[in-house]
XYZ file of C-alpha atoms in Angstrom:
83
model
C 22.657 66.691 -1.251
C 22.403 65.307 -4.751
C 25.670 66.833 -5.932
C 27.431 65.061 -3.059
C 25.993 61.730 -4.216
C 27.066 62.449 -7.796
C 30.579 63.367 -6.704
C 30.790 60.233 -4.563
C 29.688 57.963 -7.426
C 32.111 59.664 -9.793
C 34.935 59.306 -7.298
C 34.210 55.607 -6.880
C 33.607 54.735 -10.528
C 35.573 57.049 -12.815
C 39.109 56.192 -13.856
C 41.696 58.425 -12.219
C 42.909 60.102 -15.433
C 39.398 61.448 -16.216
C 38.690 62.972 -12.799
C 40.521 66.234 -13.384
C 38.244 66.896 -16.366
C 34.933 66.613 -14.505
C 32.920 69.507 -13.114
C 29.670 69.045 -11.189
C 27.317 72.035 -11.366
C 24.012 72.310 -9.511
C 21.236 74.589 -8.377
C 21.350 78.328 -8.968
C 24.836 78.091 -10.426
C 23.155 76.614 -13.524
C 22.057 80.142 -14.427
C 25.739 80.918 -15.002
C 25.700 78.499 -17.951
C 23.105 79.904 -20.396
C 24.514 77.841 -23.301
C 23.539 74.589 -21.622
C 20.163 73.230 -22.663
C 18.982 72.059 -19.266
C 15.273 71.995 -19.993
C 12.677 74.371 -18.712
C 10.425 72.088 -16.682
C 10.906 71.184 -13.035
C 11.442 67.499 -13.898
C 14.023 68.430 -16.551
C 16.027 70.281 -13.911
C 16.136 67.195 -11.668
C 17.828 64.846 -14.123
C 21.589 64.914 -14.621
C 23.123 66.235 -17.827
C 26.564 65.305 -19.101
C 28.531 67.583 -21.436
C 31.846 67.246 -23.201
C 33.446 70.627 -23.761
C 36.444 71.299 -25.985
C 39.423 73.480 -25.046
C 37.656 76.586 -26.355
C 34.609 75.984 -24.157
C 32.374 74.778 -26.990
C 29.983 71.950 -26.131
C 30.862 69.141 -28.534
C 28.550 66.425 -27.176
C 25.935 65.913 -24.489
C 23.571 63.363 -23.005
C 21.262 63.189 -20.017
C 19.883 60.651 -17.594
C 20.932 58.851 -14.462
C 24.535 57.818 -14.042
C 25.259 54.151 -14.743
C 28.142 52.001 -15.925
C 26.583 52.114 -19.416
C 26.445 55.941 -19.280
C 30.084 56.027 -18.169
C 31.034 53.777 -21.076
C 29.087 55.989 -23.485
C 30.947 59.066 -22.237
C 34.342 57.361 -22.367
C 33.688 56.114 -25.912
C 32.843 59.638 -27.030
C 35.932 61.036 -25.289
C 38.127 58.562 -27.171
C 36.501 59.608 -30.451
C 37.218 63.260 -29.727
C 40.845 62.985 -28.641
């Protein structure tokens, strides 16, 4: 399934110290996260969304789109800004 592919890419490409901070959520479990703006259309639900959440659970940054090295760099840059 798609989440398996995402997990595999993350495992292969994400630096070890970030891995414990990553959660992959898919399918019906998305309904458990009403604060996430995941789009309402069918196509919106197919694209990946990336969120950075602070220690209190507040979403402090997000982006969407296919995973790439550039997307990883964007996320890492934002993480460094926040910590």
